[in-house]
Coordinates of C-alpha atoms in Angstrom, one line a residue:
M1 CA 24.0 87.3 -59.0
P2 CA 25.6 90.6 -60.0
S3 CA 28.9 91.5 -58.6
I4 CA 29.4 94.8 -56.9
Q5 CA 32.1 97.3 -56.3
A6 CA 32.4 100.0 -53.6
L7 CA 31.6 103.4 -54.9
N8 CA 34.9 104.9 -53.7
I9 CA 36.9 102.3 -55.6
F10 CA 34.7 102.8 -58.8
T11 CA 35.4 106.6 -58.4
K12 CA 39.1 106.1 -58.3
S13 CA 39.1 103.6 -61.2
I14 CA 37.4 106.1 -63.6
G15 CA 39.6 109.0 -62.4
V16 CA 37.0 111.6 -61.3
S17 CA 36.4 113.4 -58.0
P18 CA 33.9 112.1 -55.4
A19 CA 31.9 115.3 -55.9
T20 CA 31.4 114.5 -59.6
V21 CA 30.2 111.0 -58.7
W22 CA 27.9 112.5 -56.1
R23 CA 26.3 114.8 -58.7
W24 CA 26.0 111.9 -61.2
R25 CA 24.1 110.0 -58.5
Q26 CA 21.8 112.9 -57.7
Q27 CA 21.1 113.4 -61.4
G28 CA 20.3 109.7 -62.0
I29 CA 23.3 109.3 -64.4
L30 CA 24.9 106.6 -62.2
E31 CA 22.8 104.1 -60.4
T32 CA 24.0 102.8 -57.1
V33 CA 22.7 100.4 -54.4
N34 CA 22.9 101.0 -50.7
I35 CA 24.1 98.0 -48.7
N36 CA 24.3 98.6 -44.9
G37 CA 24.7 102.4 -45.4
R38 CA 27.4 102.2 -48.0
P39 CA 26.9 102.9 -51.7
Y40 CA 28.0 100.3 -54.2
V41 CA 27.9 100.1 -58.0
T42 CA 26.8 96.8 -59.7
T43 CA 28.6 95.6 -62.8
E44 CA 25.4 96.1 -64.8
A45 CA 25.1 99.7 -63.6
A46 CA 28.7 100.4 -64.4
A47 CA 28.4 98.8 -67.9
A48 CA 25.2 100.8 -68.6
F49 CA 27.1 104.0 -67.5
V50 CA 30.1 103.2 -69.7
A51 CA 27.8 102.4 -72.7
R52 CA 26.0 105.8 -72.3
V53 CA 29.3 107.6 -72.0
T54 CA 30.7 105.8 -75.1
A55 CA 27.6 106.7 -77.1
G56 CA 28.2 110.4 -76.3
E57 CA 25.0 110.9 -74.4
F58 CA 26.6 113.3 -71.9
A59 CA 28.9 115.1 -74.4
K60 CA 28.5 118.8 -74.5
T61 CA 30.2 121.5 -76.5
K62 CA 31.5 124.7 -75.0
P63 CA 30.8 127.8 -76.9
M64 CA 34.0 129.5 -78.2
P65 CA 34.5 132.8 -76.4
V66 CA 34.4 135.9 -78.6
S67 CA 37.4 138.2 -78.4
P68 CA 36.5 141.7 -77.4
R69 CA 38.6 142.9 -80.4
A70 CA 36.7 140.8 -82.8
A71 CA 33.3 142.1 -81.7
P72 CA 31.9 145.0 -83.8
A73 CA 32.2 148.4 -82.1
A74 CA 29.0 149.9 -80.9
Q75 CA 28.5 153.5 -82.2

């Protein structure tokens, strides 16, 4: 039988905001189970999430902003 953890405790343990976890749930990034109206995370779902994060699946690069002084002048 898998063990479970309340979603709010999981959220605090990974150090992100509840809004971030809500988005992850909506996007299907983090799987949760509903028990009597409360969301929980199973150890298997948490392990799968951590494995995906560790593999860099959600990594994004931000483009470096261009300085207005470095842009060529339009004539």
